[in-house]
Amino acid sequence: ELKVEQNPLFLSMQEGKNYTIYCNYSTTSDRLYWYRQDPGKSLESLFVLLSNGAVKQEGRLMASLDTKARLSTLHITAAVHDLSATYFCAVAPAPGSARQLTFGSGTQLTVLP
Amino acid sequence: DAGITQSPRHKVTETGTPVTLRCHQTENHRYMYWYRQDPGHGLRLIHYSYGVKDTDKGEVSDGYSVSRSKTEDFLLTLESATSSQTSVYFCAISQTDRQLSGYTFGSGTRLTVV
């Protein structure tokens, strides 16, 4: 059974600081996704990571994937208030397995002025 | 926005009553999913569909049933609602099971069982 763990679950950080959210998963996978959710809203796709060593960047967010360590990171650079949201990672099982994504519990990020 | 809508957006129902949530898509995507979101649990898969009349159970399927009679509609039914089913329910779609862009989510249905 695929398990996905995110940490931290809650993160308060000051504007301008850097921080990293971690996503560990328990079985082989070749696809990992990061989503953002604003309060009361739906989930918005941020990044799709499809291979070992993949790195994607958008603005102040950068995501990476290490399939050997079964670890993805979401790095926040010089945080701003607009980044306050809950961030989820989601993992797809190895090819040939069932089709659905398994989600982490989410990291609730609050960026303080 | 991707063409996926959920209805109703909010519902309050009494324990023991049946409830049906609807997910409608205009993208002609083959795969559809129902997740529930609860604090501390992220999103957990209830049921999914890989085609018309083709469905399968997810991680938390007890107490739920689904139907898909048309490509565009995926219905989630709580046969006899319980308080533990109070949650936010999200529908998602994907074109293939190797979806390179992940899922597209609906806006969610907030269900309260009293």
Tab-separated table of C-alpha atoms in Angstrom:
chain	number	residue	atom	x	y	z
A	1	GLU	CA	0.000	0.000	0.000
A	2	LEU	CA	1.353	3.365	-1.020
A	3	LYS	CA	1.761	5.828	1.841
A	4	VAL	CA	2.629	9.487	1.421
A	5	GLU	CA	3.918	11.588	4.282
A	6	GLN	CA	4.377	15.327	4.250
A	7	ASN	CA	6.152	17.440	6.770
A	8	PRO	CA	5.736	19.762	8.338
A	9	LEU	CA	1.957	19.769	8.556
A	10	PHE	CA	1.887	23.379	9.659
A	11	LEU	CA	4.406	26.040	8.774
A	12	SER	CA	4.489	29.677	9.766
A	13	MET	CA	7.212	31.717	8.207
A	14	GLN	CA	8.097	35.334	7.891
A	15	GLU	CA	8.069	37.129	4.601
A	16	GLY	CA	11.412	37.016	2.883
A	17	LYS	CA	12.506	33.730	4.438
A	18	ASN	CA	13.224	30.415	2.753
A	19	TYR	CA	11.829	27.056	3.685
A	20	THR	CA	11.317	23.528	2.373
A	21	ILE	CA	8.351	21.178	2.517
A	22	TYR	CA	9.121	17.479	2.314
A	23	CYS	CA	7.115	14.667	0.756
A	24	ASN	CA	8.159	11.062	1.398
A	25	TYR	CA	6.457	8.073	-0.159
A	26	SER	CA	6.680	4.387	0.543
A	27	THR	CA	6.779	2.516	-2.772
A	28	THR	CA	8.265	2.890	-6.219
A	29	SER	CA	6.787	5.694	-8.252
A	30	ASP	CA	7.670	7.657	-11.343
A	31	ARG	CA	5.143	10.472	-11.060
A	32	LEU	CA	4.696	13.043	-8.358
A	33	TYR	CA	2.439	16.070	-8.289
A	34	TRP	CA	2.236	19.199	-6.182
A	35	TYR	CA	-1.042	21.029	-5.658
A	36	ARG	CA	-2.030	24.236	-3.959
A	37	GLN	CA	-5.313	24.809	-2.163
A	38	ASP	CA	-6.552	28.173	-0.921
A	39	PRO	CA	-9.072	28.145	1.950
A	40	GLY	CA	-12.494	27.027	0.780
A	41	LYS	CA	-11.250	26.479	-2.747
A	42	SER	CA	-10.395	23.598	-5.009
A	43	LEU	CA	-6.958	22.175	-5.705
A	44	GLU	CA	-4.767	23.812	-8.310
A	45	SER	CA	-1.966	21.926	-10.017
A	46	LEU	CA	1.485	23.418	-9.436
A	47	PHE	CA	4.053	20.914	-10.650
A	48	VAL	CA	4.310	17.527	-12.286
A	49	LEU	CA	7.570	15.645	-11.730
A	50	LEU	CA	8.025	12.669	-14.017
A	51	SER	CA	11.540	11.367	-13.532
A	52	ASN	CA	14.382	11.061	-11.089
A	53	GLY	CA	16.183	14.349	-10.706
A	54	ALA	CA	13.337	16.373	-12.191
A	55	VAL	CA	13.258	19.974	-11.086
A	56	LYS	CA	10.509	22.451	-11.849
A	57	GLN	CA	10.346	26.106	-10.872
A	58	GLU	CA	7.593	28.673	-10.946
A	59	GLY	CA	8.211	32.015	-9.349
A	60	ARG	CA	9.284	31.535	-5.735
A	61	LEU	CA	8.475	27.815	-5.726
A	62	MET	CA	10.785	25.051	-6.824
A	63	ALA	CA	9.976	21.353	-6.722
A	64	SER	CA	12.344	18.422	-7.100
A	65	LEU	CA	12.099	14.656	-7.160
A	66	ASP	CA	14.519	11.974	-6.004
A	67	THR	CA	12.949	8.631	-6.872
A	68	LYS	CA	15.746	6.642	-5.283
A	69	ALA	CA	15.184	8.302	-1.932
A	70	ARG	CA	11.413	8.378	-2.575
A	71	LEU	CA	11.448	12.036	-1.692
A	72	SER	CA	10.179	15.233	-3.224
A	73	THR	CA	10.776	18.716	-1.914
A	74	LEU	CA	8.959	21.982	-2.447
A	75	HIS	CA	11.293	24.863	-1.753
A	76	ILE	CA	9.987	28.336	-1.055
A	77	THR	CA	12.320	31.227	-1.704
A	78	ALA	CA	11.788	34.668	-0.156
A	79	ALA	CA	8.232	33.929	0.881
A	80	VAL	CA	5.457	36.452	0.323
A	81	HIS	CA	1.996	36.590	1.836
A	82	ASP	CA	0.360	35.421	-1.405
A	83	LEU	CA	1.978	32.022	-0.943
A	84	SER	CA	-0.136	31.343	2.139
A	85	ALA	CA	-2.135	28.207	1.289
A	86	THR	CA	-2.169	24.470	1.869
A	87	TYR	CA	0.201	22.475	-0.299
A	88	PHE	CA	-0.332	18.824	-1.131
A	89	CYS	CA	1.906	16.320	-2.775
A	90	ALA	CA	0.345	13.358	-4.573
A	91	VAL	CA	2.026	10.212	-5.816
A	92	ALA	CA	1.069	7.790	-8.530
A	93	PRO	CA	2.001	4.124	-8.111
A	94	ALA	CA	4.533	2.481	-10.385
A	95	PRO	CA	3.512	1.814	-13.993
A	96	GLY	CA	1.103	-1.017	-14.359
A	97	SER	CA	-0.458	-0.404	-10.972
A	98	ALA	CA	-3.834	1.127	-10.183
A	99	ARG	CA	-4.582	4.494	-11.628
A	100	GLN	CA	-5.336	6.688	-8.683
A	101	LEU	CA	-3.182	9.243	-6.900
A	102	THR	CA	-2.441	9.004	-3.196
A	103	PHE	CA	-2.225	12.349	-1.422
A	104	GLY	CA	-0.210	13.515	1.536
A	105	SER	CA	-1.951	15.182	4.462
A	106	GLY	CA	-1.005	18.626	3.272
A	107	THR	CA	1.182	21.414	4.621
A	108	GLN	CA	-0.652	24.516	5.767
A	109	LEU	CA	1.651	27.431	5.065
A	110	THR	CA	1.134	30.826	6.640
A	111	VAL	CA	3.424	33.645	5.594
A	112	LEU	CA	3.541	36.380	8.181
A	113	PRO	CA	4.358	40.015	7.409
B	1	ASP	CA	-11.431	26.577	-16.436
B	2	ALA	CA	-11.684	22.892	-17.175
B	3	GLY	CA	-15.248	21.792	-17.647
B	4	ILE	CA	-15.961	20.048	-14.378
B	5	THR	CA	-18.787	21.007	-12.080
B	6	GLN	CA	-20.040	19.549	-8.842
B	7	SER	CA	-23.503	19.851	-7.417
B	8	PRO	CA	-24.688	20.765	-4.934
B	9	ARG	CA	-21.964	23.023	-3.566
B	10	HIS	CA	-23.299	22.787	-0.037
B	11	LYS	CA	-25.711	20.372	1.582
B	12	VAL	CA	-26.974	19.719	5.076
B	13	THR	CA	-28.745	16.438	5.597
B	14	GLU	CA	-30.004	14.344	8.453
B	15	THR	CA	-28.472	11.109	9.654
B	16	GLY	CA	-29.965	8.114	7.910
B	17	THR	CA	-31.077	9.897	4.756
B	18	PRO	CA	-29.733	9.073	1.307
B	19	VAL	CA	-27.649	11.687	-0.444
B	20	THR	CA	-26.389	11.879	-4.018
B	21	LEU	CA	-23.611	14.150	-5.181
B	22	ARG	CA	-23.089	14.817	-8.833
B	23	CYS	CA	-19.951	15.417	-10.857
B	24	HIS	CA	-20.363	16.584	-14.431
B	25	GLN	CA	-17.569	17.063	-16.952
B	26	THR	CA	-17.504	18.416	-20.467
B	27	GLU	CA	-13.928	17.326	-21.238
B	28	ASN	CA	-14.792	13.814	-22.397
B	29	HIS	CA	-12.146	12.434	-20.026
B	30	ARG	CA	-12.223	8.726	-19.402
B	31	TYR	CA	-11.228	8.686	-15.730
B	32	MET	CA	-13.215	10.203	-12.900
B	33	TYR	CA	-12.588	10.089	-9.160
B	34	TRP	CA	-14.308	10.924	-5.916
B	35	TYR	CA	-12.184	12.020	-2.967
B	36	ARG	CA	-13.100	13.241	0.464
B	37	GLN	CA	-11.057	15.814	2.329
B	38	ASP	CA	-10.826	15.883	6.090
B	39	PRO	CA	-8.444	17.788	8.349
B	40	GLY	CA	-5.252	15.838	8.962
B	41	HIS	CA	-6.021	13.270	6.272
B	42	GLY	CA	-5.449	15.103	3.048
B	43	LEU	CA	-7.576	13.686	0.264
B	44	ARG	CA	-8.654	10.061	0.397
B	45	LEU	CA	-10.032	8.185	-2.564
B	46	ILE	CA	-13.584	6.885	-2.245
B	47	HIS	CA	-14.299	5.411	-5.679
B	48	TYR	CA	-13.101	5.905	-9.194
B	49	SER	CA	-14.271	5.154	-12.701
B	50	TYR	CA	-12.267	4.170	-15.747
B	51	GLY	CA	-15.143	4.236	-18.186
B	52	VAL	CA	-18.906	4.087	-18.507
B	53	LYS	CA	-20.207	1.514	-16.039
B	54	ASP	CA	-16.637	0.693	-14.999
B	55	THR	CA	-15.958	1.613	-11.400
B	56	ASP	CA	-13.793	0.434	-8.548
B	57	LYS	CA	-13.350	1.023	-4.859
B	58	GLY	CA	-10.835	3.292	-3.263
B	59	GLU	CA	-9.354	3.521	0.189
B	60	VAL	CA	-12.508	4.662	2.035
B	61	SER	CA	-15.400	3.192	0.065
B	62	ASP	CA	-17.512	1.811	2.921
B	63	GLY	CA	-20.918	3.514	3.030
B	64	TYR	CA	-20.592	4.914	-0.480
B	65	SER	CA	-21.665	3.759	-3.911
B	66	VAL	CA	-21.129	5.246	-7.346
B	67	SER	CA	-22.586	5.088	-10.793
B	68	ARG	CA	-21.468	6.204	-14.195
B	69	SER	CA	-24.036	5.719	-16.924
B	70	LYS	CA	-22.585	8.413	-19.203
B	71	THR	CA	-19.053	9.596	-19.807
B	72	GLU	CA	-19.842	13.037	-18.458
B	73	ASP	CA	-21.539	12.136	-15.177
B	74	PHE	CA	-20.196	10.396	-12.077
B	75	LEU	CA	-22.580	10.127	-9.148
B	76	LEU	CA	-21.631	9.474	-5.545
B	77	THR	CA	-24.356	8.143	-3.262
B	78	LEU	CA	-24.384	7.888	0.488
B	79	GLU	CA	-27.062	5.270	1.029
B	80	SER	CA	-27.685	6.234	4.652
B	81	ALA	CA	-25.696	9.255	5.709
B	82	THR	CA	-23.789	9.217	8.993
B	83	SER	CA	-22.062	12.003	10.893
B	84	SER	CA	-18.673	10.500	9.998
B	85	GLN	CA	-19.453	11.318	6.385
B	86	THR	CA	-19.471	15.023	7.099
B	87	SER	CA	-16.690	16.183	4.828
B	88	VAL	CA	-15.748	18.096	1.713
B	89	TYR	CA	-16.077	15.938	-1.373
B	90	PHE	CA	-14.028	16.572	-4.482
B	91	CYS	CA	-14.483	15.110	-7.902
B	92	ALA	CA	-11.494	14.899	-10.232
B	93	ILE	CA	-10.976	13.928	-13.851
B	94	SER	CA	-8.069	12.769	-15.948
B	95	GLN	CA	-7.742	11.918	-19.594
B	96	THR	CA	-5.567	8.850	-19.174
B	97	ASP	CA	-4.122	6.828	-16.332
B	98	ARG	CA	-0.748	8.258	-17.294
B	99	GLN	CA	-2.057	11.794	-17.047
B	100	LEU	CA	1.003	13.952	-17.439
B	101	SER	CA	-0.696	16.971	-15.958
B	102	GLY	CA	-2.308	15.236	-13.014
B	103	TYR	CA	-5.929	15.580	-12.149
B	104	THR	CA	-8.321	18.466	-12.640
B	105	PHE	CA	-10.533	19.016	-9.649
B	106	GLY	CA	-14.041	20.286	-9.249
B	107	SER	CA	-14.918	23.028	-6.786
B	108	GLY	CA	-16.033	20.599	-4.097
B	109	THR	CA	-19.224	19.823	-2.199
B	110	ARG	CA	-19.381	20.582	1.498
B	111	LEU	CA	-21.645	17.993	3.119
B	112	THR	CA	-22.820	18.235	6.692
B	113	VAL	CA	-24.679	15.334	8.263
B	114	VAL	CA	-26.581	16.324	11.404
